[in-house]
Coordinates of N, CA and C in Angstrom, one line a residue:
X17 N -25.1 2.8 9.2 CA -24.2 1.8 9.6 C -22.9 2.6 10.1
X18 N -22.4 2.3 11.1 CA -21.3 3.1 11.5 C -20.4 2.0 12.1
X19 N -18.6 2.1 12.1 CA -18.3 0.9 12.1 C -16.8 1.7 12.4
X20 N -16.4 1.3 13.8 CA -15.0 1.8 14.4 C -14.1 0.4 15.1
X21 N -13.2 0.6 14.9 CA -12.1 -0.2 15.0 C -11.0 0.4 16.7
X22 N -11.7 -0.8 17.6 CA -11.0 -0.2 18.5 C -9.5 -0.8 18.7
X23 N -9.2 -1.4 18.4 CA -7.7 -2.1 18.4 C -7.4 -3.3 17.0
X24 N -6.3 -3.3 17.0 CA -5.7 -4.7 16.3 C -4.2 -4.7 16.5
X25 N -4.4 -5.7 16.1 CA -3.0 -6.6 16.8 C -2.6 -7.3 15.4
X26 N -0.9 -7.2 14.8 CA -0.9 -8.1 13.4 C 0.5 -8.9 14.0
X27 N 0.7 -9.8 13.4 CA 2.2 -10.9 12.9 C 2.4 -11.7 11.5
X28 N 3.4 -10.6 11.3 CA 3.7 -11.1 9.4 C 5.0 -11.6 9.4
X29 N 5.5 -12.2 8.7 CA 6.7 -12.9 8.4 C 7.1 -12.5 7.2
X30 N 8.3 -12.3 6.6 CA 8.9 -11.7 5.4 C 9.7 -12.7 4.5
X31 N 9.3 -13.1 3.2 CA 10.5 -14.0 2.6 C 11.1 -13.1 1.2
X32 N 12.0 -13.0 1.1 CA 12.9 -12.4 0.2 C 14.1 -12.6 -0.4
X33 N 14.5 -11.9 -1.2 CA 15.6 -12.2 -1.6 C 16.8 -11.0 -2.1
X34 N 17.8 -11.0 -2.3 CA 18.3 -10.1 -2.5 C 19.4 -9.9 -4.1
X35 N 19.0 -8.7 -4.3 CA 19.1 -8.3 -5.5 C 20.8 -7.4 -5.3
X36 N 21.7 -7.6 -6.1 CA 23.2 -7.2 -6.1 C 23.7 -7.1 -4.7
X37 N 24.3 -5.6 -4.0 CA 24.6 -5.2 -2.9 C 23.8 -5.2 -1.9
X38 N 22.8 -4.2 -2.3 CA 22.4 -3.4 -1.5 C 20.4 -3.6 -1.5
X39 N 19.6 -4.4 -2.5 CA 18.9 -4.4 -2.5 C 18.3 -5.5 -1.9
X40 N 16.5 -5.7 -1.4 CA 15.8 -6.7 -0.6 C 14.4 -6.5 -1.4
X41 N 14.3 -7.3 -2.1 CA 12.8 -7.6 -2.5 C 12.1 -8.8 -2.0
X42 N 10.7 -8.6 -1.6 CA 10.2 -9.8 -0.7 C 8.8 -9.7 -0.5
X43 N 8.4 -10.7 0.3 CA 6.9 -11.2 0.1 C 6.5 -10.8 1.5
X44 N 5.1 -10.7 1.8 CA 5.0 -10.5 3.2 C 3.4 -11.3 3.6
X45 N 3.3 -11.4 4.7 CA 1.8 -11.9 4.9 C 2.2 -12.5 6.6
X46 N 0.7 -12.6 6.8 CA 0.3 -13.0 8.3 C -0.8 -13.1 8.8
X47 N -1.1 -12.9 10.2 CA -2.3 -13.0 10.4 C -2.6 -11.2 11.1
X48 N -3.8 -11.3 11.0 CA -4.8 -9.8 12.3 C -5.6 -10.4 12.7
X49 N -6.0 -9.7 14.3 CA -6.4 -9.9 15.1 C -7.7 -8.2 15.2
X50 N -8.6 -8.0 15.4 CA -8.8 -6.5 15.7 C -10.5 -6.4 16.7
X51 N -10.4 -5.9 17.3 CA -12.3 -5.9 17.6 C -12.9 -4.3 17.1
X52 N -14.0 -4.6 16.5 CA -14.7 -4.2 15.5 C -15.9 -3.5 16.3
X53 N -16.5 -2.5 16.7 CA -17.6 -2.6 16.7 C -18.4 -1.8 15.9
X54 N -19.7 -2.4 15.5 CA -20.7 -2.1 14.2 C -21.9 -1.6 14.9
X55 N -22.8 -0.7 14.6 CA -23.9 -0.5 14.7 C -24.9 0.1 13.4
X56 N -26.1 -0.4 13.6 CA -27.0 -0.6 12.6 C -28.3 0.0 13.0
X57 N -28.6 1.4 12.9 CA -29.9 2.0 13.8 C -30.7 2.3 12.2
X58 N -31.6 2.8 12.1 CA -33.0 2.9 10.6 C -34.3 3.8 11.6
X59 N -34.5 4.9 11.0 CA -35.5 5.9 11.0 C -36.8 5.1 10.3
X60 N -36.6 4.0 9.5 CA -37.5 3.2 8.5 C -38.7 3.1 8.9
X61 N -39.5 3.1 9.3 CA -41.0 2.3 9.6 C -41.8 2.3 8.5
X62 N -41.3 1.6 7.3 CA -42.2 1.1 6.7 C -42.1 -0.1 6.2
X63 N -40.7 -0.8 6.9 CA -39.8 -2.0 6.3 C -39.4 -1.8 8.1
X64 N -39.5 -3.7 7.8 CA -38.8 -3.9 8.9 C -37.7 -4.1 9.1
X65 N -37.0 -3.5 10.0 CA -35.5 -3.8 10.1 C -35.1 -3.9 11.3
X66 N -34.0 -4.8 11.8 CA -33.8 -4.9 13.7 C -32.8 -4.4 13.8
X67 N -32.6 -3.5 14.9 CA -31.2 -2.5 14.9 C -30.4 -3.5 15.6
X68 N -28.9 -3.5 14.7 CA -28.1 -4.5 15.8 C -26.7 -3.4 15.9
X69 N -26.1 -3.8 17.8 CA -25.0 -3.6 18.2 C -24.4 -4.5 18.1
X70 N -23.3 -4.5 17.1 CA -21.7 -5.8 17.5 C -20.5 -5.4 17.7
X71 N -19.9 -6.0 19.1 CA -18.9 -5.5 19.3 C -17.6 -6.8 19.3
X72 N -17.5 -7.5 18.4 CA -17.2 -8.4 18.2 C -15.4 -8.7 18.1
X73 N -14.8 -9.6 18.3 CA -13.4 -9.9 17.9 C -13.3 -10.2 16.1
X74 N -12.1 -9.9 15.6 CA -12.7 -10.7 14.2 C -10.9 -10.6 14.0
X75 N -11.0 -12.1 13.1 CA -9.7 -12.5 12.5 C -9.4 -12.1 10.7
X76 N -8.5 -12.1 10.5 CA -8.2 -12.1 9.1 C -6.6 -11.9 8.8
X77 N -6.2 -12.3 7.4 CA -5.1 -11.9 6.7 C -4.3 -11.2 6.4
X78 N -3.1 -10.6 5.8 CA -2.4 -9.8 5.6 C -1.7 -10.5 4.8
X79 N -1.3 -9.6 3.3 CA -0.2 -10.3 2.5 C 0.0 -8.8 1.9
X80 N 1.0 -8.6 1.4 CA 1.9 -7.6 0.0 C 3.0 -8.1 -0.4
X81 N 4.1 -7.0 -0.4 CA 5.1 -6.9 -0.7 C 6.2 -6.0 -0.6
X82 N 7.7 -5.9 -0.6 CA 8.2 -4.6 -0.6 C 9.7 -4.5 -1.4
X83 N 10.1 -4.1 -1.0 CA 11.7 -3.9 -1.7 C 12.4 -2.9 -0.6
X84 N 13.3 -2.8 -0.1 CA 14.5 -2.2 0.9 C 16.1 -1.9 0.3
X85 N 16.4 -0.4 0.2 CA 17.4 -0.7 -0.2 C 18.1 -0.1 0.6
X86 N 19.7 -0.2 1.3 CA 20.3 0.1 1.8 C 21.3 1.0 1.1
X87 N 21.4 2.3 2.3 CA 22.0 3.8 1.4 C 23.1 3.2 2.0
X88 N 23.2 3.3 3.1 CA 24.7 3.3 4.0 C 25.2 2.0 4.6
X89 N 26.1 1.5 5.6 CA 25.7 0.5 6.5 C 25.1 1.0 7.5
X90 N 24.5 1.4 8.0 CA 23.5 1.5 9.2 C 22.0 2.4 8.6
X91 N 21.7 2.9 7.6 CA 20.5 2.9 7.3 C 20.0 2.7 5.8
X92 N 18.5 2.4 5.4 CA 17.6 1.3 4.9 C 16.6 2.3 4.2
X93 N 16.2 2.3 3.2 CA 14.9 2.9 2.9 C 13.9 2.0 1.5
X94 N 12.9 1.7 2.7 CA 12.2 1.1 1.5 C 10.6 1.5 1.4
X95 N 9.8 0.7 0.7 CA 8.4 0.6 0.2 C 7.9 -0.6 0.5
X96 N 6.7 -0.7 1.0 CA 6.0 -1.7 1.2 C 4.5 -1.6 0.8
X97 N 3.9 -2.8 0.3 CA 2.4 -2.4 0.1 C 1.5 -3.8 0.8
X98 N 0.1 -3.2 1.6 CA 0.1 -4.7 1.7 C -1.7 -4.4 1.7

């Protein structure tokens, strides 16, 4: 089975909140977009099996989370997990 990812495309939206000065803790999620292609080849002949090529579109989700904290006024360092 071999399985390569030729592109994706995401859009997540962020809700949060903010902690004293300088901090941002928050939620994240969205959707993906990516096309996939899979192939399925077998040396087998003693089981049958059909070799399949898919080169398919496929959708799915995205959610984490992160925190941002601001050092200065003009720059930000945070963590995200998703």
């Amino acid at each position: 089975v071999t399985r390569e990812m030729d592109y994706a495309v995401s859009a997540r939206g962020r809700v949060g909140f903010v902690a004293g000065d300088a901090a941002l803790f928050y939620a994240t999620g969205g959707v993906s977009y990516a096309k996939i292609d899979q192939t399925f080849t077998t040396t087998n002949t003693a089981n049958s099996f059909t070799e399949v090529n898919d080169d398919k579109m496929r959708f799915g989700f995205q959610g984490g989370g992160g925190v941002e904290v601001a050092v200065n006024r003009g720059f930000a360092l945070g963590l995200e997990y998703l």
